XYZ file of C-alpha atoms in Angstrom:
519
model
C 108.307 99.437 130.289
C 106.990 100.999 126.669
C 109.688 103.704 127.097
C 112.060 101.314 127.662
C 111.221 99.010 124.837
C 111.106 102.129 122.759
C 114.660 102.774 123.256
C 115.702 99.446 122.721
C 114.741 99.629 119.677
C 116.105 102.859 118.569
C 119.250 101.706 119.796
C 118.817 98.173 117.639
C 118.317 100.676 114.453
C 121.411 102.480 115.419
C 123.515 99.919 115.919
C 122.699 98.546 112.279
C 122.825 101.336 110.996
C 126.310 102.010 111.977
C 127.509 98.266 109.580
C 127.580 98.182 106.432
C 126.137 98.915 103.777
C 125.402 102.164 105.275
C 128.061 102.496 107.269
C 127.468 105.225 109.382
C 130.192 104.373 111.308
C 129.475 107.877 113.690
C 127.105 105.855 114.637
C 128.394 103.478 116.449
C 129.762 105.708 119.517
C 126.402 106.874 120.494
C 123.996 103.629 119.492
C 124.048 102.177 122.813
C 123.140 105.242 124.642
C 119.588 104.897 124.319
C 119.546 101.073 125.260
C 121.766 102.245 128.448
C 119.432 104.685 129.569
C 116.396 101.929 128.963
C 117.719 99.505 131.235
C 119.043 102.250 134.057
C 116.964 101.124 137.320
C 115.513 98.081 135.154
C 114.659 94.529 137.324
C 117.377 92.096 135.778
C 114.626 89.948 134.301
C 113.565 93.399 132.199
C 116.591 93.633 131.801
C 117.246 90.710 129.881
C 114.403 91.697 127.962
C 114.791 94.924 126.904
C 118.401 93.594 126.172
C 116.703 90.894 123.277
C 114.481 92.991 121.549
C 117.488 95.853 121.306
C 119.107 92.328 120.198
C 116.444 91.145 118.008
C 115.489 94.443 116.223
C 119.523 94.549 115.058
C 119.623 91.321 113.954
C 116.846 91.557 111.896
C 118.139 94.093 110.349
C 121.624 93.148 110.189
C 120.987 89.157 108.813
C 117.990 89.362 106.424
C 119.697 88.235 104.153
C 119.381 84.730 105.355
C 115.823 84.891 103.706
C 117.604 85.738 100.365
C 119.565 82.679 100.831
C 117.065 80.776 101.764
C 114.395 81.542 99.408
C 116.114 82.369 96.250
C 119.036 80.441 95.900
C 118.036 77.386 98.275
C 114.405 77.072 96.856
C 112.905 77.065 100.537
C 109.631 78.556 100.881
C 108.817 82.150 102.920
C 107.116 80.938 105.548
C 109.999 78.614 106.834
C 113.083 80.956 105.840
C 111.546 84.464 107.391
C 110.784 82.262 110.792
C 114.183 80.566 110.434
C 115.635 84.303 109.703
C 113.619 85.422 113.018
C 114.790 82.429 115.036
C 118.677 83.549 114.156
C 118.045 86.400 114.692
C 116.495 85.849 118.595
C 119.124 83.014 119.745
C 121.967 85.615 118.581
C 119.660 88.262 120.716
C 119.996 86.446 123.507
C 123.700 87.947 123.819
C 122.395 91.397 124.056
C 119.694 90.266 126.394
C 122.650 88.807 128.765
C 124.552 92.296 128.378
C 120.829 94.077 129.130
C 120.161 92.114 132.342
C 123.833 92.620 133.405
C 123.878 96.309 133.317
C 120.602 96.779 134.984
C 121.784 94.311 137.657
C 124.821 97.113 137.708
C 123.053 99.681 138.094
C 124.009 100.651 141.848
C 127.543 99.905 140.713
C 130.044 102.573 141.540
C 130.495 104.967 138.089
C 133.793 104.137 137.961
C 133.337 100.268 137.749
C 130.507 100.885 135.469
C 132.389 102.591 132.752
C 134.858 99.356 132.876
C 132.334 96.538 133.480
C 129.919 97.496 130.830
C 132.713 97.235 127.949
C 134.134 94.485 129.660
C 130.340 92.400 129.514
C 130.305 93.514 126.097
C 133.019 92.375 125.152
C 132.866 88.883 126.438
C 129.823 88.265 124.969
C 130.651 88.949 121.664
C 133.679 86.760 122.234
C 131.192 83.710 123.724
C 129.243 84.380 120.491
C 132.047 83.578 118.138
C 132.978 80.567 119.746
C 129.403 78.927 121.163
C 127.659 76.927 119.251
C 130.589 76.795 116.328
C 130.983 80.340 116.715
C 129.081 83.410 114.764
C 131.048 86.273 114.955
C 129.617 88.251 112.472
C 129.193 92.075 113.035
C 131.024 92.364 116.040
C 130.625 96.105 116.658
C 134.363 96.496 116.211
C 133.689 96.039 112.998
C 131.945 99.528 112.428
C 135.513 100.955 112.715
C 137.132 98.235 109.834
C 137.704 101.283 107.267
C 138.534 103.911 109.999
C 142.272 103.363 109.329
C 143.639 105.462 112.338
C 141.486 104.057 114.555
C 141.481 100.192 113.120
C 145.441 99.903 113.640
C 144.992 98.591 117.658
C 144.119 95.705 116.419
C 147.141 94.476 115.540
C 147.617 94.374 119.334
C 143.771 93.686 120.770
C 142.451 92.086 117.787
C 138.403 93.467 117.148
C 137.703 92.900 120.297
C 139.463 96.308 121.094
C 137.743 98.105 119.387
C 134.501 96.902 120.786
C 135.415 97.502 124.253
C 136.616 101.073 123.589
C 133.124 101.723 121.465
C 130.996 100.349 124.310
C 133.455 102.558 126.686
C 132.807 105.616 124.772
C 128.912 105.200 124.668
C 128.825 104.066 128.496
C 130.809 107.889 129.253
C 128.424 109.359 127.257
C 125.562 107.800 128.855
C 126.815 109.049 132.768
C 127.927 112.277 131.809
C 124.243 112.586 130.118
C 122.622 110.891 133.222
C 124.418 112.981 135.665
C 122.866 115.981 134.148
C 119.416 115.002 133.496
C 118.585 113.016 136.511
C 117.523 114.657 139.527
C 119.246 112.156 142.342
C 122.363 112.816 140.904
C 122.889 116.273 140.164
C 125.504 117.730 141.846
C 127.566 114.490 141.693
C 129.062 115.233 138.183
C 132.957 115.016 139.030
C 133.265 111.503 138.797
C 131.217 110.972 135.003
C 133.141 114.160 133.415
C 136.461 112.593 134.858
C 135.614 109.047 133.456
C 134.491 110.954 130.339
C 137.618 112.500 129.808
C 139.962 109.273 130.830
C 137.856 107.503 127.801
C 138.449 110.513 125.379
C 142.234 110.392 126.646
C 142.131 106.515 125.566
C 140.820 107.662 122.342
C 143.418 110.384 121.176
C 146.285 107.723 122.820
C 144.416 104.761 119.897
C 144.614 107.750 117.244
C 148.021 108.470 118.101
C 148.961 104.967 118.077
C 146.888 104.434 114.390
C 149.000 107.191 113.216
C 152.221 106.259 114.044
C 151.602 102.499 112.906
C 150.589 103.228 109.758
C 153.686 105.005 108.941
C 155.727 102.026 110.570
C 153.692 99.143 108.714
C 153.992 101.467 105.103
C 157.663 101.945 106.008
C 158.539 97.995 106.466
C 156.092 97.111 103.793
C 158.379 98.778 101.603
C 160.919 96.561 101.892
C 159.097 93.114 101.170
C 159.803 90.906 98.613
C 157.256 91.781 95.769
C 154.786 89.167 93.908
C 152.060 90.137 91.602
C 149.058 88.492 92.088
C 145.527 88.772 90.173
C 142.381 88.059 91.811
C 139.222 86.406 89.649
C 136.101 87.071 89.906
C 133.840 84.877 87.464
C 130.466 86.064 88.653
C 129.111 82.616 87.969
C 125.159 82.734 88.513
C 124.526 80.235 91.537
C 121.560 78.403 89.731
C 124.204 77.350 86.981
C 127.071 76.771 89.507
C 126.727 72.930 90.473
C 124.896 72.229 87.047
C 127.019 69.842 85.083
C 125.554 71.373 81.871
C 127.384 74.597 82.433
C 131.250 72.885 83.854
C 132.983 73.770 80.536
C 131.533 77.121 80.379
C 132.475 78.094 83.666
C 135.958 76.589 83.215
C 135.901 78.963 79.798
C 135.412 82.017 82.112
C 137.970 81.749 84.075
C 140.897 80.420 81.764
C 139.682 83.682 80.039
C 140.526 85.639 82.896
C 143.745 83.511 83.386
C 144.978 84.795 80.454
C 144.129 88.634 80.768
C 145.705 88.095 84.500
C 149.080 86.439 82.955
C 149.218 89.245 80.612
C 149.040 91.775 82.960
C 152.245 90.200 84.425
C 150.699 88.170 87.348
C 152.732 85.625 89.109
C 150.116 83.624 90.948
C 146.310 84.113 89.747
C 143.215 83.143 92.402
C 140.146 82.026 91.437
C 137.231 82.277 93.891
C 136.073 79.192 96.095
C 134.908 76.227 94.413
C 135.540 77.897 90.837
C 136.062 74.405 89.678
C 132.697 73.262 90.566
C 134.131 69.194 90.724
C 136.619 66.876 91.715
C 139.840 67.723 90.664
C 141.600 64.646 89.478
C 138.370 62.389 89.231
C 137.774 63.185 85.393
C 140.648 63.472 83.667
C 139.725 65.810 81.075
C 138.029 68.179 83.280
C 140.953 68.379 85.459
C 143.168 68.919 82.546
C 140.921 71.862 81.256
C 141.651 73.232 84.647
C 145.871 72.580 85.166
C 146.344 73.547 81.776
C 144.920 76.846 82.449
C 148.082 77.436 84.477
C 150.236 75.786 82.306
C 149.297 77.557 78.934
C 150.182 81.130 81.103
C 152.976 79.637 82.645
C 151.498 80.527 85.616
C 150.677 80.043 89.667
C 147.170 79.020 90.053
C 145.485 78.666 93.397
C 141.535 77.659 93.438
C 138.771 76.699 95.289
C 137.429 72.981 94.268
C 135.814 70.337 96.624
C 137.953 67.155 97.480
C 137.053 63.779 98.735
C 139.322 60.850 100.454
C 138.278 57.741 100.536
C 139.566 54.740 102.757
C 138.559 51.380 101.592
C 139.269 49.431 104.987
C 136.215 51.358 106.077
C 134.370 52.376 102.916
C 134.104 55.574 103.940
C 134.251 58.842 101.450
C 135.121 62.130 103.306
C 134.560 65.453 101.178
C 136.383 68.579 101.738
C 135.830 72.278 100.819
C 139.682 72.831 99.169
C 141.872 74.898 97.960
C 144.534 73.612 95.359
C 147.776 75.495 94.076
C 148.659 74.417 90.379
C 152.458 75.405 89.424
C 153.107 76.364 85.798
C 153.992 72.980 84.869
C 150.127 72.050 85.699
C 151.403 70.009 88.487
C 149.203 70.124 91.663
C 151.610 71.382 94.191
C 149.527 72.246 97.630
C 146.227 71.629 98.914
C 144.163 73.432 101.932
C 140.890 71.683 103.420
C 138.897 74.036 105.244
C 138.730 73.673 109.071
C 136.195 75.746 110.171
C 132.497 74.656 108.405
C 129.347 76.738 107.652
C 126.388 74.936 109.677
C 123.624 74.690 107.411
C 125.768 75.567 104.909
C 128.742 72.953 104.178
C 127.011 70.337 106.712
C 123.691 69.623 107.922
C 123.230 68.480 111.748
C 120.277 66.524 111.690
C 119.921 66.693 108.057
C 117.209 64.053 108.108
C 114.963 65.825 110.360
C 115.532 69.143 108.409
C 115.287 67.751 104.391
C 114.340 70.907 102.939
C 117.810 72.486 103.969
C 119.362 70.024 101.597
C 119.370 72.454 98.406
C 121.208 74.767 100.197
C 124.330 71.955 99.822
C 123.469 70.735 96.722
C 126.168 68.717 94.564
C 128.235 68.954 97.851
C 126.904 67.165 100.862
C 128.150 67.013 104.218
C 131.946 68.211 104.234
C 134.469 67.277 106.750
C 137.230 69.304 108.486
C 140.726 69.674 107.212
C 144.062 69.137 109.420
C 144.525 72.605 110.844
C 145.422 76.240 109.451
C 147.843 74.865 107.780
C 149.605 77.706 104.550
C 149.900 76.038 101.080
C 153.998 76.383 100.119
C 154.557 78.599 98.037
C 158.496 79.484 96.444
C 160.335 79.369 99.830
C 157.270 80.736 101.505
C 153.496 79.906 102.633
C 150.260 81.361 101.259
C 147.614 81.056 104.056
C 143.978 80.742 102.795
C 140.878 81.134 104.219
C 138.135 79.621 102.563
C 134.958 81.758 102.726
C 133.767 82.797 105.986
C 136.849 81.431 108.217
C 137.653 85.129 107.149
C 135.977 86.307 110.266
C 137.230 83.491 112.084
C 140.599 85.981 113.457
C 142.138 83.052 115.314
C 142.098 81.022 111.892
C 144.135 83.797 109.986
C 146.545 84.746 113.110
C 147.262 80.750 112.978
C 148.113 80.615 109.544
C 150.470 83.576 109.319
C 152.418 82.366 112.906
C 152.553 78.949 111.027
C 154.565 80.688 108.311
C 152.116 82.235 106.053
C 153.720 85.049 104.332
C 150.059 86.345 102.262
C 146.909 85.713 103.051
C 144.374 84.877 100.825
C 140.734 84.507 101.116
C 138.508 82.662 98.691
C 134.354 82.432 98.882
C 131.410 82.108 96.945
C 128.822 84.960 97.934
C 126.665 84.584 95.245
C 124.325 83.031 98.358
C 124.016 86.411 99.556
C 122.341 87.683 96.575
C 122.241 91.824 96.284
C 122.539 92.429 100.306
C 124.137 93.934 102.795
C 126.048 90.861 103.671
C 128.597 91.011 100.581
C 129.998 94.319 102.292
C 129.945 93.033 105.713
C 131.810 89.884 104.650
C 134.732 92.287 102.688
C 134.877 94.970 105.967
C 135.526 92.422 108.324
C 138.052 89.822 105.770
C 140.176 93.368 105.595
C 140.907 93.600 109.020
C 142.384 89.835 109.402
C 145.370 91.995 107.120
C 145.530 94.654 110.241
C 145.861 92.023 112.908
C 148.700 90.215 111.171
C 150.425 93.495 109.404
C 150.052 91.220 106.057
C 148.491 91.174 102.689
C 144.599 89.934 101.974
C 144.269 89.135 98.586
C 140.448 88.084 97.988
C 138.396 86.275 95.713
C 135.062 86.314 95.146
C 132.642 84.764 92.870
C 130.861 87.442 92.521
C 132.127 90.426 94.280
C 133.589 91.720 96.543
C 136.943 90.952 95.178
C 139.963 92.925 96.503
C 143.278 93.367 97.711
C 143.922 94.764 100.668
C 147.478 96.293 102.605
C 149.084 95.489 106.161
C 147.575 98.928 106.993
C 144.135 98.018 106.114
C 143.438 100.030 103.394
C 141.412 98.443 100.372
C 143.780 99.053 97.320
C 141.787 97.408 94.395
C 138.545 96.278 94.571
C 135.259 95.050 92.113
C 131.348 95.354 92.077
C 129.359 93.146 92.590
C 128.049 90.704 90.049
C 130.277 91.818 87.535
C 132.705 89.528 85.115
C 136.290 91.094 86.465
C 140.103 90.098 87.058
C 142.660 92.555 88.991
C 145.704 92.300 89.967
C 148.519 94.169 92.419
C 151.922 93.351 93.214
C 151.641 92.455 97.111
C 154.832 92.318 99.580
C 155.561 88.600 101.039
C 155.591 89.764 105.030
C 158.521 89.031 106.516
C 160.158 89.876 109.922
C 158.634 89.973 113.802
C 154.948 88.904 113.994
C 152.230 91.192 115.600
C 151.268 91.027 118.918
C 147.884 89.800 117.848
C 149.635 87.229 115.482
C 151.472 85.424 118.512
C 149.162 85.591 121.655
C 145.989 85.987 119.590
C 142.808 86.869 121.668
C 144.593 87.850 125.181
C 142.614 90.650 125.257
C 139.443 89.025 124.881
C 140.209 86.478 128.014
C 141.277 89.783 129.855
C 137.897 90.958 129.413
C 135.923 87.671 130.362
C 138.162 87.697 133.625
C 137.083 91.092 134.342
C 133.612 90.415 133.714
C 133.617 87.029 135.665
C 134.733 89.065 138.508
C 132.016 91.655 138.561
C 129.719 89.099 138.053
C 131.094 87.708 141.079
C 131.059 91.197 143.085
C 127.634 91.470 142.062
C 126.466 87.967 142.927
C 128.001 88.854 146.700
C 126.589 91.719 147.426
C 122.788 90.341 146.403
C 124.128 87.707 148.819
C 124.924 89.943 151.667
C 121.926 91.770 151.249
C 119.610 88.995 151.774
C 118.360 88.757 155.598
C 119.759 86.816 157.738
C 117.095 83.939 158.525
């Protein structure tokens, strides 16, 4: 069992090591090769094991920066974020330990099947763990691949989840063509691994090809889109001044500044990040008019992040929302998105009373509510659909606004939370392929960093630093014409892949049946 353990861990170091910010995206095709071989001939129970500390030893490594939230910028002590950090980490385990005690439960699995059902299990638990529990979906191995442009461009048919299943795919050939060589019992029997080795690398060249030929395509009818130049802010606001009312006119200061150096350079509609107006617009009038005036004095678009509230006096009941407002150049407010999809523990507290000390990490917000639906903000004949901090890895969000008639996506957040981590760079790789799936613009906003703009074909045409004072701008096409694939049917290829993997599961579960005696 140490061996095995040993190479569940090697494989959890891989696997990280293959997101950003190292990025070793090479990685990625062999990582799971070591955690394969550790649970070949495994009980299912070690299996599920070896499965959560391969699991746990990623996770650690891939959401530390929890602790940095946590500690720094939420004031909560060490010794409740690192075990809060750890307990993340192991529930989100728990889907590797699933995969781990499914593959050793394979393990007398035809070859063939294998190099199917592993990808498929894979798959479908990634899937599960972006919609259980509210859904976490971050660093979906996919995700290694998001600035491989040849290779990202499937997923404007299979959406990530395609690329995870042909990762997994290409480690599980690895792993029988290496098996069939060094194992004793099956030497000899090599035909079958070096064929299934060679259909994956076929599948391979035939997702190159495809990448290829795409890009040309997507470059070819992006040419022809009507043009808008837009700027994107970034105001690098320090978090511990943020929500202090001491600092509202400064911040406001900042970012009228970088209205003005955005209008110059020509743009039509400027983006600040989320929540750059850190109140209600329209409660105080002179705050608000330090804000529409911005747009007005530029003659300009504005489209920012500021919480909302509603209140309904039958029921005395205030609901607050994390929104996103369009200004027109008259200073009018013309549009307004609520956020649907809400950070838990972040935007709202479940059981908030039992857990006081996660309060600071809402302060001067409290518990938000939902908005209507992915619905785009109109925009001149069109729709801008936004997606308001981490709905950006949400790909069912962004595929709803642009088949609801979003012509540009745009994606506000605040990741000052994140501190100097990895988890700014994950949060940009995986925002840039939502523009892939939907063969449409990302423009993106960041407090501070990473800020960026970002083509149909996925490649990252502008971007900032981190924590740095900064305003770009690009002139982005408007999409027009058929949707993708992905756009209209969405995650069809994930539900292909939980069907397959129900029905191994169910092949499996018979044959332990059958082989049970007959009392």
């Amino acid at each position: 069992m140490k061996k095995r353990l040993v190479l569940a861990v090697a494989s959890g170091l891989l696997t990280a090591a293959a997101h950003p910010p190292v990025g070793a995206w090479p990685l990625a095709w062999v990582a799971l090769i070591p955690l394969l071989f550790s649970l070949e001939g495994a009980r299912a129970r070690d299996g599920f094991i070896i499965g959560l500390v391969s699991g746990f030893v990623f996770f650690v490594a891939d959401v530390y920066w929890v602790v940095n939230s946590m500690y720094y910028y939420g004031g909560v002590p060490l010794w409740i974020s690192v075990p809060v950090m750890c307990l993340l980490a192991a529930l989100l385990a728990c889907y590797i330990g699933f995969f781990g005690l499914f593959v050793s439960a394979a393990s007398g699995m035809p070859q063939t099947a294998r190099l199917v059902a592993i990808p498929a299990a894979w798959t479908s638990l990634e899937f599960l763990r972006a919609h259980v529990f509210t859904g976490f979906p971050w660093s979906l191995l996919g995700y290694t691949l998001s600035d491989r442009l040849v290779l990202v461009q499937v997923v404007d048919i299979t959406g990530i989840w395609g690329l995870s299943f042909l990762i997994v795919m290409v480690n599980c050939a690895a792993f029988l063509v290496i098996d069939a060589f060094v194992s004793k019992g099956r030497r000899g029997r090599r035909f079958v691994p070096i064929t299934g080795a060679l259909v994956t690398a076929a599948l391979v060249v035939i997702v190159v090809v495809y990448g290829m030929v795409r890009i040309a395509q997507v470059d070819n009818d992006a040419a022809a889109w009507r043009k808008l130049r837009v700027a994107a802010t970034q105001g690098s606001i320090d978090q511990s001044k943020k929500w202090d009312a001491a600092f509202r006119a400064e911040t406001i200061d900042i970012y009228r500044e970088l209205t003005r150096l955005a209008a110059q350079d020509g743009a039509r509609l400027i983006v600040w990040p989320e929540t750059a107006v850190p109140f209600f617009l329209g409660a105080d009038k002179a705050e608000t008019a330090a804000v529409t005036s911005a747009a007005k004095d530029a003659g300009r678009y504005i489209l920012t992040g500021s919480p909302a509230y509603t209140y309904n006096p039958g029921t005395r009941q205030t609901r607050l929302y994390n929104s996103a407002w369009l200004i027109d150049p008259s200073g009018d407010m013309a549009g307004r998105y609520d956020k649907i999809h809400l950070v838990p523990y972040g935007e709202y507290v479940p059981m908030r009373r039992f857990l006081p000390f996660l309060t600071k990490l809402t302060a001067g917000i409290g518990d938000f509510s939902e908005g209507p639906g992915p619905l785009p903000i109109g925009f001149e004949g069109g729709g801008i659909g936004v997606l308001i901090c981490y709905e950006a890895i949400f790909p069912e969000i962004a595929a709803a606004q642009v088949r609801n008639g979003a012509e540009i996506l745009v994606n506000i957040t605040n990741d000052a939370w994140f501190g100097r981590s990895s988890a700014p760079y994950q949060h940009m790789g995986m925002s840039a392929v939502r523009a892939v799936e939907n063969r449409t613009w990302l423009v993106r906003s960041a407090n501070t960093g990473i800020s960026a703009f970002v083509d149909p074909a996925g490649r990252i045409v502008k971007k900032t630093a981190l924590f740095e004072k900064a305003v770009i701008t690009a002139d982005v096409g408007l999409r027009s014409g058929p949707q993708t694939f992905y756009t209209r049917f969405t995650d069809v290829f994930a539900y292909l892949a939980m069907a397959l993997f129900a029905g191994f599961v169910f092949a499996l579960l018979r044959r332990k049946k059958a082989r049970r005696p007959a009392l």
